[in-house]
Tab-separated table of C-alpha atoms in Angstrom:
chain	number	residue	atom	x	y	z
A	12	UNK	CA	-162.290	16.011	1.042
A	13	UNK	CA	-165.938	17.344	1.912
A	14	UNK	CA	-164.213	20.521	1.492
A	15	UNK	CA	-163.486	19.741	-1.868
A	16	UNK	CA	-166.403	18.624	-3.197
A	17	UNK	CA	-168.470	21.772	-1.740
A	18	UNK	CA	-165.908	23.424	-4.152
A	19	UNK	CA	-166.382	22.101	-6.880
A	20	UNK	CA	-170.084	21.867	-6.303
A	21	UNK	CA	-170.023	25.991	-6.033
A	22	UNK	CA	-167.849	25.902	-9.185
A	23	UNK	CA	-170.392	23.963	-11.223
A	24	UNK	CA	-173.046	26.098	-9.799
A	25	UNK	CA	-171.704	29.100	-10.998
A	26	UNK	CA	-170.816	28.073	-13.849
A	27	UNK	CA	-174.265	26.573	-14.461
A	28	UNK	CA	-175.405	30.190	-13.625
A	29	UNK	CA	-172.869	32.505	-16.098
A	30	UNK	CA	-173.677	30.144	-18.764
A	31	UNK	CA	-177.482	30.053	-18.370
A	32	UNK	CA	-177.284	33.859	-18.420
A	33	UNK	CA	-175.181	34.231	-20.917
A	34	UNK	CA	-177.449	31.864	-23.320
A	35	UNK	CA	-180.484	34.572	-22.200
A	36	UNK	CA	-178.652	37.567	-23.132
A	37	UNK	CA	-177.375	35.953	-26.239
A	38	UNK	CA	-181.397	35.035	-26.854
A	39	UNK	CA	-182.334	38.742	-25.617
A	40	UNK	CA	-179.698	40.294	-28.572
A	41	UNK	CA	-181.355	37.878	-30.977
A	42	UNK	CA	-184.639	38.776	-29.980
A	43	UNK	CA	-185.781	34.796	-29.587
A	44	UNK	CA	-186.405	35.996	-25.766
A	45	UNK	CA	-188.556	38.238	-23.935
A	46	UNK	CA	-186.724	40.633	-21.523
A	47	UNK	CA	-187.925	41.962	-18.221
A	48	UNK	CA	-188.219	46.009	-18.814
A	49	UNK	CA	-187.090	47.709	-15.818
A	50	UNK	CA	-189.539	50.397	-14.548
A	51	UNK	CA	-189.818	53.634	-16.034
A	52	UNK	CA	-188.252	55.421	-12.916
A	53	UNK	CA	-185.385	53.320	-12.491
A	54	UNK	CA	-184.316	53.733	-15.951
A	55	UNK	CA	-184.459	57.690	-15.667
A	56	UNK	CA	-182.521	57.638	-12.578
A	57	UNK	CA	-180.118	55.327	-14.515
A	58	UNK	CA	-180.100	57.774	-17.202
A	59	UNK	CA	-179.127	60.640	-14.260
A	60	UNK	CA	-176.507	58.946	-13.006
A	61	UNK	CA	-175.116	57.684	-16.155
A	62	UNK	CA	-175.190	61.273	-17.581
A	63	UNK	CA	-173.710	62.790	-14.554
A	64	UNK	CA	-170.869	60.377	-14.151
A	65	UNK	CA	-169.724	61.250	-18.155
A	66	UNK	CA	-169.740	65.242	-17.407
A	67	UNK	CA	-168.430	64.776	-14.133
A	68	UNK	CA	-165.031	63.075	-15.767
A	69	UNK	CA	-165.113	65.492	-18.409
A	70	UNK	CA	-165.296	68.831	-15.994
A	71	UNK	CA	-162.751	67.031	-14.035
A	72	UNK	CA	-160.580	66.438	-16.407
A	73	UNK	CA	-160.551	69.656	-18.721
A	74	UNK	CA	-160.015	71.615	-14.551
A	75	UNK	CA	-157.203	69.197	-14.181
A	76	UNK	CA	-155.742	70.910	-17.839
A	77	UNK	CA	-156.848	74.045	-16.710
A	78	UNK	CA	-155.092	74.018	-13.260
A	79	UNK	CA	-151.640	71.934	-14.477
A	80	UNK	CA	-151.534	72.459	-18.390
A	81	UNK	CA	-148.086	70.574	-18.490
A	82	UNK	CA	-149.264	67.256	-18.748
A	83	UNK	CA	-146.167	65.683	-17.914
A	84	UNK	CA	-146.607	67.540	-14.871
A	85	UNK	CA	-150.061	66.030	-14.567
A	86	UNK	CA	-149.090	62.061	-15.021
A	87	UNK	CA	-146.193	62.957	-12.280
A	88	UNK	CA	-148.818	64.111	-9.980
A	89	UNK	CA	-151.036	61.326	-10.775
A	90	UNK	CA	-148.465	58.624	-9.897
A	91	UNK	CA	-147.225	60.452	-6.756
A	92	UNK	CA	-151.170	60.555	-5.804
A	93	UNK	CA	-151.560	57.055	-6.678
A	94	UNK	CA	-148.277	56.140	-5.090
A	95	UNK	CA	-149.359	58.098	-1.547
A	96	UNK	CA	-146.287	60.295	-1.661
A	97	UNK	CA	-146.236	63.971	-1.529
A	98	UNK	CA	-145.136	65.389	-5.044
A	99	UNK	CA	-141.860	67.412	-4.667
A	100	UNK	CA	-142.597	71.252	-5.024
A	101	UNK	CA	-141.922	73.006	-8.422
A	102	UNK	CA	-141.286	76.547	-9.641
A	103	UNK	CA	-143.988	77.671	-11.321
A	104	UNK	CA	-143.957	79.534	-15.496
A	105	UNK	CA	-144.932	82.884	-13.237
A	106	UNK	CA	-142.736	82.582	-10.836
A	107	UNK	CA	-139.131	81.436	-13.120
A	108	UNK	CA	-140.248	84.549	-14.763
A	109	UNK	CA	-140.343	86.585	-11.804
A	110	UNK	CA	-137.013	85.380	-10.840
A	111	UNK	CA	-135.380	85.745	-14.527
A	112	UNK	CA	-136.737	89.584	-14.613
A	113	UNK	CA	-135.305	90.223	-10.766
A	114	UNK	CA	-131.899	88.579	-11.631
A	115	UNK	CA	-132.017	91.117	-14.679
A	116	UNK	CA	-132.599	94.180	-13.099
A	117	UNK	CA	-130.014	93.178	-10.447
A	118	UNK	CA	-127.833	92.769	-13.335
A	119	UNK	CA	-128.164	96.233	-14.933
A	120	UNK	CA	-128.276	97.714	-11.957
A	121	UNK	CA	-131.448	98.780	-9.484
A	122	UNK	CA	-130.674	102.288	-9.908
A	123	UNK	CA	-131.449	102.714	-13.523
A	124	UNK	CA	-134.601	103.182	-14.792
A	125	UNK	CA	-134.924	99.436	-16.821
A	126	UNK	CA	-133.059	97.722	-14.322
A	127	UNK	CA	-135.775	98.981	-11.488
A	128	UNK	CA	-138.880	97.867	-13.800
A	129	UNK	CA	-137.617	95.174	-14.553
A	130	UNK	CA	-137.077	94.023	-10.545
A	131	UNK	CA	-140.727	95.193	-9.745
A	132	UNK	CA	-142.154	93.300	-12.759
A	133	UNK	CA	-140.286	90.206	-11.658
A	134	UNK	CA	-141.642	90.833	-7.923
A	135	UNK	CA	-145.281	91.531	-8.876
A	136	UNK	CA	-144.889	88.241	-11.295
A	137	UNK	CA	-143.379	85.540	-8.285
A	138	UNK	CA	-146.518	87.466	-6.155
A	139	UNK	CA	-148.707	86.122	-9.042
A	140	UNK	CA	-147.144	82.841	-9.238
A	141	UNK	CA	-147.667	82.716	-5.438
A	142	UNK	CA	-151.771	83.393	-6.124
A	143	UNK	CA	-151.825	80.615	-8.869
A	144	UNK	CA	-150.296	78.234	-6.656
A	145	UNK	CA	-152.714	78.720	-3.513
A	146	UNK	CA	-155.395	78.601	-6.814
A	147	UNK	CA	-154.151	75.121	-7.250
A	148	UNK	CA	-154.190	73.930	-3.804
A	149	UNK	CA	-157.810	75.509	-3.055
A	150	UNK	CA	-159.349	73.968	-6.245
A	151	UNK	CA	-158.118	70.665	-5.927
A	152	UNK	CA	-159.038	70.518	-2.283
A	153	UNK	CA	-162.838	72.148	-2.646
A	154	UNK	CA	-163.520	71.212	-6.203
A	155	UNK	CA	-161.457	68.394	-8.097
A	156	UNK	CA	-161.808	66.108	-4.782
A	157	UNK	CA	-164.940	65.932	-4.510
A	158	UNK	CA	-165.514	65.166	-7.956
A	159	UNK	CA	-162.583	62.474	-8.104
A	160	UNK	CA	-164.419	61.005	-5.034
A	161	UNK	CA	-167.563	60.175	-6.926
A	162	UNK	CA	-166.021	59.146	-9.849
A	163	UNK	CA	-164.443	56.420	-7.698
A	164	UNK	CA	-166.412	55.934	-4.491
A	165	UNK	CA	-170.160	56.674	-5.349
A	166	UNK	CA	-170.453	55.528	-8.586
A	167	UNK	CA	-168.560	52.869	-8.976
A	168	UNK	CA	-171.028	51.625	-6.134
A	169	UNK	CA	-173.695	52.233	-8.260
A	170	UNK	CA	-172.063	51.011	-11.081
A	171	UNK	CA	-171.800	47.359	-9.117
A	172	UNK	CA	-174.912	47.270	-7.852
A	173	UNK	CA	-176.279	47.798	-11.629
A	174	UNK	CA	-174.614	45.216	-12.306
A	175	UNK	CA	-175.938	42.988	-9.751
A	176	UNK	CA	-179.179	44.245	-10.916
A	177	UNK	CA	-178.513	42.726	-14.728
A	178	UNK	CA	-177.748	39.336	-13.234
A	179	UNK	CA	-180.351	39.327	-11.157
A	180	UNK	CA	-182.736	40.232	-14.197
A	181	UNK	CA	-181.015	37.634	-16.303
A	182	UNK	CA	-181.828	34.864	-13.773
A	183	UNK	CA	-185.297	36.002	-13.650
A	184	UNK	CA	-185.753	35.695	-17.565
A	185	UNK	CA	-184.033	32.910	-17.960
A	186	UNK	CA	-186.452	31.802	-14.990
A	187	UNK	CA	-189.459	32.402	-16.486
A	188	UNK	CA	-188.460	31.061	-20.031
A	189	UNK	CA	-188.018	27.282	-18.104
A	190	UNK	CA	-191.308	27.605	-16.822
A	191	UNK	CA	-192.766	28.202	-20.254
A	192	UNK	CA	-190.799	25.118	-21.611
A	193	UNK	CA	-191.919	23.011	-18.488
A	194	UNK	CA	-195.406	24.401	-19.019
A	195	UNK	CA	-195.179	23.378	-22.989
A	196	UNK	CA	-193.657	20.277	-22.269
A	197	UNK	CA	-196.354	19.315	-19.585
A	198	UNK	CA	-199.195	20.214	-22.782
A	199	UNK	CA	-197.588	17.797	-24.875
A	200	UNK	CA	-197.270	15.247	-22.732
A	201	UNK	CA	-201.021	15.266	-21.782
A	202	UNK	CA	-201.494	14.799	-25.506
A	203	UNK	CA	-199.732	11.563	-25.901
A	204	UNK	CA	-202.030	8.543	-26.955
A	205	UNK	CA	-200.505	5.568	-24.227
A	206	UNK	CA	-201.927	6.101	-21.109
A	207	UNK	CA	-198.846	4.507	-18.513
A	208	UNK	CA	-196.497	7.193	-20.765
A	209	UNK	CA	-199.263	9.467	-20.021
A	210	UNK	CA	-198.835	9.198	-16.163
A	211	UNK	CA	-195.284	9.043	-16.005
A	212	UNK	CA	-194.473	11.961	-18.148
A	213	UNK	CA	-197.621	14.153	-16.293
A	214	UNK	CA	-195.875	13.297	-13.002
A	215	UNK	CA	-192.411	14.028	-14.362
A	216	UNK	CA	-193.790	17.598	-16.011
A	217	UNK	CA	-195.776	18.448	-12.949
A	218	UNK	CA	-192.449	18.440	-10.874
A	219	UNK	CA	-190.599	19.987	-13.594
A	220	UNK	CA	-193.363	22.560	-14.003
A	221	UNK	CA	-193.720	23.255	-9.488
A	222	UNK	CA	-189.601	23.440	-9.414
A	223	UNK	CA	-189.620	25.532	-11.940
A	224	UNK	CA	-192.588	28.352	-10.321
A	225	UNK	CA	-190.320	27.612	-7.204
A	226	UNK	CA	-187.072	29.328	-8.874
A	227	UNK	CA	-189.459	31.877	-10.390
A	228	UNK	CA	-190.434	33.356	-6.710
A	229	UNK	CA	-187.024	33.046	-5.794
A	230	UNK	CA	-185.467	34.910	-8.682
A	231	UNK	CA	-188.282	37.562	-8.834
A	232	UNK	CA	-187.758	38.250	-4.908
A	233	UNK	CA	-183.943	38.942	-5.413
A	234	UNK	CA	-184.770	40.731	-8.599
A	235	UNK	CA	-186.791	43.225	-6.691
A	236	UNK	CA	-184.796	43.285	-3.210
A	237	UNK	CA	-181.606	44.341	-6.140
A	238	UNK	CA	-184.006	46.792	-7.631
A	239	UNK	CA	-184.850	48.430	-4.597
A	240	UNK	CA	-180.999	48.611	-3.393
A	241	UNK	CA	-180.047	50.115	-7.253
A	242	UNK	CA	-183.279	52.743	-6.628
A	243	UNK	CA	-182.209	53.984	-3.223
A	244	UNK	CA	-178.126	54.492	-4.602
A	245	UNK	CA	-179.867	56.242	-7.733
A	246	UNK	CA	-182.095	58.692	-6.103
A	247	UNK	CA	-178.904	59.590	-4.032
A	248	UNK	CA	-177.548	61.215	-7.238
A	249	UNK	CA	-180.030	64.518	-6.613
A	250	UNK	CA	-177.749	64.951	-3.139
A	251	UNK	CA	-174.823	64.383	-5.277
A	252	UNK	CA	-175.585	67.165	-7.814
A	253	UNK	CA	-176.463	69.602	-4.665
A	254	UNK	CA	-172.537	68.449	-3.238
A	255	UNK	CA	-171.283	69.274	-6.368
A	256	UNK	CA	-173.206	72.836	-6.838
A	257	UNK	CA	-171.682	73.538	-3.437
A	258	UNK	CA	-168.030	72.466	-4.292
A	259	UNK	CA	-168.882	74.926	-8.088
A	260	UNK	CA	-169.179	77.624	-5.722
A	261	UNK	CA	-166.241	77.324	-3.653
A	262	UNK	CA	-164.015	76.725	-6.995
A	263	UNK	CA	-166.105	80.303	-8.604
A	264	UNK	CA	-165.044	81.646	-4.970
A	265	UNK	CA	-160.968	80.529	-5.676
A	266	UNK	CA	-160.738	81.835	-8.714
A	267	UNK	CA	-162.467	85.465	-8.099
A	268	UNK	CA	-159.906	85.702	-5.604
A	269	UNK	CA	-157.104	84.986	-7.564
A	270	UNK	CA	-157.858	87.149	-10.395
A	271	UNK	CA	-158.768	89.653	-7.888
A	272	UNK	CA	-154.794	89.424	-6.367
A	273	UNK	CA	-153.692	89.139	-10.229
A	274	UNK	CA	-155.564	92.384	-11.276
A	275	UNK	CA	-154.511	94.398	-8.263
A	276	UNK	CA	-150.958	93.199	-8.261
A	277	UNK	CA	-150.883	94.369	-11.954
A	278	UNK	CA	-152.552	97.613	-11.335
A	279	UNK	CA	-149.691	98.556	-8.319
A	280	UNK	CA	-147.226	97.803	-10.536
A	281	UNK	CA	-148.576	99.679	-13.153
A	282	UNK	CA	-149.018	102.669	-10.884
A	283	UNK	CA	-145.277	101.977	-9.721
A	284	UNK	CA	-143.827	101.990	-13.469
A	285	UNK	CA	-145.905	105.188	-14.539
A	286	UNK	CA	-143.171	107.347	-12.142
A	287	UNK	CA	-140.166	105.849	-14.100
A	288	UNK	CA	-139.183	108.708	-17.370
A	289	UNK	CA	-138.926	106.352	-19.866
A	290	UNK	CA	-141.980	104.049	-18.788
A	291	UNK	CA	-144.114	104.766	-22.088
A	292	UNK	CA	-141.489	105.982	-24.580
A	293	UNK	CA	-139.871	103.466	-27.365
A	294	UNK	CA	-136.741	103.916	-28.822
A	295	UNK	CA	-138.246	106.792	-30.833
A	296	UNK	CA	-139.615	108.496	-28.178
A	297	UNK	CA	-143.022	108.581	-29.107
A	298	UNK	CA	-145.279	108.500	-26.158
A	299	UNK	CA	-148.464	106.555	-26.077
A	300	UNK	CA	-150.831	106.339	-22.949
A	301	UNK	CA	-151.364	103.262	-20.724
A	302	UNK	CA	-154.276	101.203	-20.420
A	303	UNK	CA	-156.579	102.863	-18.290
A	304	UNK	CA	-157.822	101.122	-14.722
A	305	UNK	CA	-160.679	100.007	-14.040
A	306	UNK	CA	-161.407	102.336	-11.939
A	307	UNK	CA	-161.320	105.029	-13.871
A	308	UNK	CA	-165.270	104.730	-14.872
A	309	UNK	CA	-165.125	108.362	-16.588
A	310	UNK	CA	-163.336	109.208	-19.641
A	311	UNK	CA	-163.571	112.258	-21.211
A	312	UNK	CA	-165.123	111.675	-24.925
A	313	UNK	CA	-162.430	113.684	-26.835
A	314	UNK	CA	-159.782	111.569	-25.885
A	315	UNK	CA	-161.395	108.704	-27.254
A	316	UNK	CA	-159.836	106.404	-30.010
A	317	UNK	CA	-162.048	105.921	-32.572
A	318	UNK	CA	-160.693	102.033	-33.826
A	319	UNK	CA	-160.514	100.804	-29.954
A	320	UNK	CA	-161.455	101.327	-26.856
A	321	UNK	CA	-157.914	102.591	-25.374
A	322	UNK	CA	-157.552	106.211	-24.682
A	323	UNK	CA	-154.376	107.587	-27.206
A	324	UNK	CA	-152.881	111.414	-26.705
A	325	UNK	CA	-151.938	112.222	-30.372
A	326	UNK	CA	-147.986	113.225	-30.968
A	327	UNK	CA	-149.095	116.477	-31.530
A	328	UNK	CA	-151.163	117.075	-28.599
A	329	UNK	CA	-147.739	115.854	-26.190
A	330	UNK	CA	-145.942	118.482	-28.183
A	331	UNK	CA	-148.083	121.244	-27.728
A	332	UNK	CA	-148.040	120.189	-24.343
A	333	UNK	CA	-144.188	120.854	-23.741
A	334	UNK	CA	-144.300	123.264	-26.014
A	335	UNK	CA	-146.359	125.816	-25.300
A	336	UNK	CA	-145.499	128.767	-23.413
A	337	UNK	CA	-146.811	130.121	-20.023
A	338	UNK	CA	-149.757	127.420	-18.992
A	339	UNK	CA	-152.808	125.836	-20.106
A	340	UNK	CA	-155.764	123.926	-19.030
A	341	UNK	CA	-155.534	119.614	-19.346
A	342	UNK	CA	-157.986	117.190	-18.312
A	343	UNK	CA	-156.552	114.330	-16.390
A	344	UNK	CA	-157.450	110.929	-18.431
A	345	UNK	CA	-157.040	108.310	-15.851
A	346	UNK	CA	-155.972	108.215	-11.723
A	347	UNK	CA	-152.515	108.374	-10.622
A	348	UNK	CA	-151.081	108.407	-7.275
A	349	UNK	CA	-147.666	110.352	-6.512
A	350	UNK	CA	-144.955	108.293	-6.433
A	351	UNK	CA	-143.232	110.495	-3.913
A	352	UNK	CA	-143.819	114.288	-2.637
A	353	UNK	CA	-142.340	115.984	-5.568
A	354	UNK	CA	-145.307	114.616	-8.077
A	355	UNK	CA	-148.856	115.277	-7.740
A	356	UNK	CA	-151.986	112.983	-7.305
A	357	UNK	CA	-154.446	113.075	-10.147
A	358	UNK	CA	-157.825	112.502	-10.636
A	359	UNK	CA	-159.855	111.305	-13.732
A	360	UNK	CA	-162.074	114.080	-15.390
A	361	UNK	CA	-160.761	116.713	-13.339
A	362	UNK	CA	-159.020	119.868	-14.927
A	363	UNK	CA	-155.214	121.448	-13.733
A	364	UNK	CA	-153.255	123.778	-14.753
A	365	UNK	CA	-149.832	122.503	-16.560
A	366	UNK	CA	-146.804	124.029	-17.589
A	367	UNK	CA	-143.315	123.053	-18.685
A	368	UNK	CA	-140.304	123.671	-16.612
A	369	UNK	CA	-136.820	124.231	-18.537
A	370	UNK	CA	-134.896	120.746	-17.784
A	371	UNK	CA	-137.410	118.649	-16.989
A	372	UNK	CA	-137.362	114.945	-18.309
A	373	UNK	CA	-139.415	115.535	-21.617
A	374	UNK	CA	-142.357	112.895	-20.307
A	375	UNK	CA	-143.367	115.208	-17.680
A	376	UNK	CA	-145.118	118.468	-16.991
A	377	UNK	CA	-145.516	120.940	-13.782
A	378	UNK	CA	-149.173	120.318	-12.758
A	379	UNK	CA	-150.701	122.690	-10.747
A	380	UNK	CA	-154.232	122.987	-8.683
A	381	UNK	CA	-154.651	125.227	-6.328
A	382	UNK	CA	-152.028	125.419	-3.930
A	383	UNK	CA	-151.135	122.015	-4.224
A	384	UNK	CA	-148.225	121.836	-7.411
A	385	UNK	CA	-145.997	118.867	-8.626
A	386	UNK	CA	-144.708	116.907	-11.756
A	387	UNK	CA	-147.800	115.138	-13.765
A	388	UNK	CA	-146.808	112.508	-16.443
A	389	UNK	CA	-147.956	113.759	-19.488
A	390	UNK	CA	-149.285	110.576	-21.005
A	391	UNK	CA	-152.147	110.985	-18.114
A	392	UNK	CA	-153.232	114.479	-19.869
A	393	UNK	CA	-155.525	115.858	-22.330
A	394	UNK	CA	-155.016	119.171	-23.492
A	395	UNK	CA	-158.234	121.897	-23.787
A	396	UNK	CA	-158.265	124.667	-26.157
């Protein structure tokens, strides 16, 4: 029973509370109350954190796309995350291509030209699927963590304690708008003409008016105990922001490395295709050079296109060049390591000797310098005059 009635007592009390403040913040919105102004420094650091919880979900989500853009793939990780169960392993877009391009070239056969291009693409591509995978994992783990944690942990701490802080300002409003009435009421009452209504209404007031100051200390203590506690949480924000740098760096850090594996699995297998014949030719047999590596930093200026910044041998330059009789100088336009002893290495910028050699495939040349000789492809060549 005494149970009981303590609550229902607490129920009325809080009741009595959520509707007083709700009939200050009504009065606040309809400007027929004053409001407390929090201090200039608290609202800044509300601002900060405010501010810094909106781009946080934004970078967090638009990685999240970045990372996963299936999202039907995302929502299946977010319930398996939610859930606590590992999500089952997938086949990535890189990899299913790696594997269609391998089953191809299996198909037509490994010892034709297409068929073994097509086998090395499809390994190079399941190598980059395997880079965008651990590019997932490390991201997640160093970056998207982190920033899911303060979304949900830190914040949402703040976020109640702001709260807190509202109420507590509420209470002190609505606080200090009794006194006033008491203290108005107590005026009046001084004023009225009958003496015994005089004393009894100055002795009613007078409580009304000490009770009142009483829940005024009260309220204006817990205001600025709350205050303090919503401060301390706030300044914390300036660590959060250095976390977060830290975590930027680590995700800058995954992705250098993966485009690092992605641009040197890509310049292999270039390397790898430019010793197959029929590697540059279409169906017409016109022969156009590859894109240039990055490491060739030298290019000579002749062989320059003048509508990009890819370096083209004309058609009639590749003719002259199997062609001609007896030899003639070529610059080499871009690296290229021998595929095996019968070709030779080949240097940007530097000059050799060429020649053509009756029955060779039509995309090569004999290259010659010094003692050293071997087949050149002649899309890496720039004739001299």
């Amino acid at each position: 029973m005494n149970i009981m009635d303590f609550n229902v007592k607490k129920l009325a009390a809080d009741a009595g509370t959520f509707l007083s403040r709700a009939v200050q913040f009504t009065e606040e919105k309809l400007g027929q109350a004053e409001k407390t102004e929090l201090d200039a420094h608290l609202e800044n650091l509300l601002s900060k954190a405010e501010c810094t919880k909106i781009w946080t979900e934004k970078i967090m989500k638009q990685t999240e796309v970045l990372l996963q853009p299936n999202p039907n793939a995302r929502i299946e990780e977010f319930v398996y995350e939610k859930l606590d169960r590992k999500a089952p392993s997938r086949i990535n877009n890189p990899e299913l291509l790696g594997q269609y391009m391998i089953d191809a070239g299996t198909e037509f056969g490994p010892g034709t030209a297409y068929g073994n291009a097509l086998i090395k693409c499809g390994e190079t591509q399941k190598r980059i699927g395997t880079a965008d995978r651990e590019l997932i994992q490390t991201s997640a783990l160093n970056f998207l963590t982190p920033l899911r944690n303060f979304i949900e942990g830190d914040y949402k701490t703040i976020a109640k304690e702001r709260k807190l802080l509202q109420n507590k300002r509420l209470d002190l409003d609505a606080a200090k708008t009794r006194l006033k009435k008491a203290k108005a009421a107590e005026t009046r009452a001084s004023q009225l003409n009958s003496a015994r209504l005089e004393g009894d209404n100055n002795m009613i007031w007078a409580d009304e008016v000490t009770k009142s100051e009483q829940e005024l200390r009260i309220t204006q203590s817990e205001f600025d105990r709350q205050a303090e506690i919503t401060r301390l949480l706030l300044e914390g924000i300036s660590s959060t922001h250095a976390h977060h740098l830290r975590c930027l760096n680590d995700f800058v850090e995954a992705q250098m490395t993966y485009y690092a594996q992605c641009y040197q699995y890509m310049l292999d297998l270039q390397k790898q295709l430019g010793s197959f014949p029929s590697s540059y030719c279409n169906n017409n047999q016109t022969s156009v050079a590859p894109v240039p590596s990055a490491s060739s930093n030298v290019i000579g200026s002749s062989a320059l296109s003048s509508t990009s910044g890819l370096v083209i041998a004309s058609p009639t330059n590749l003719i002259d060049l199997k062609e001609c009789s007896g030899s003639r100088k070529a610059r080499v336009l871009y690296d290229y390591d021998a595929a095996n002893s019968s070709e030779l290495s080949l240097l940007a910028d530097e000059v050799i000797t060429v020649f053509s050699v009756i029955g060779m495939d039509s995309d090569w040349l004999m290259g010659e310098r010094g003692n050293q000789k071997g087949r050149v492809p002649i899309t890496y060549l720039e004739l001299l005059n």
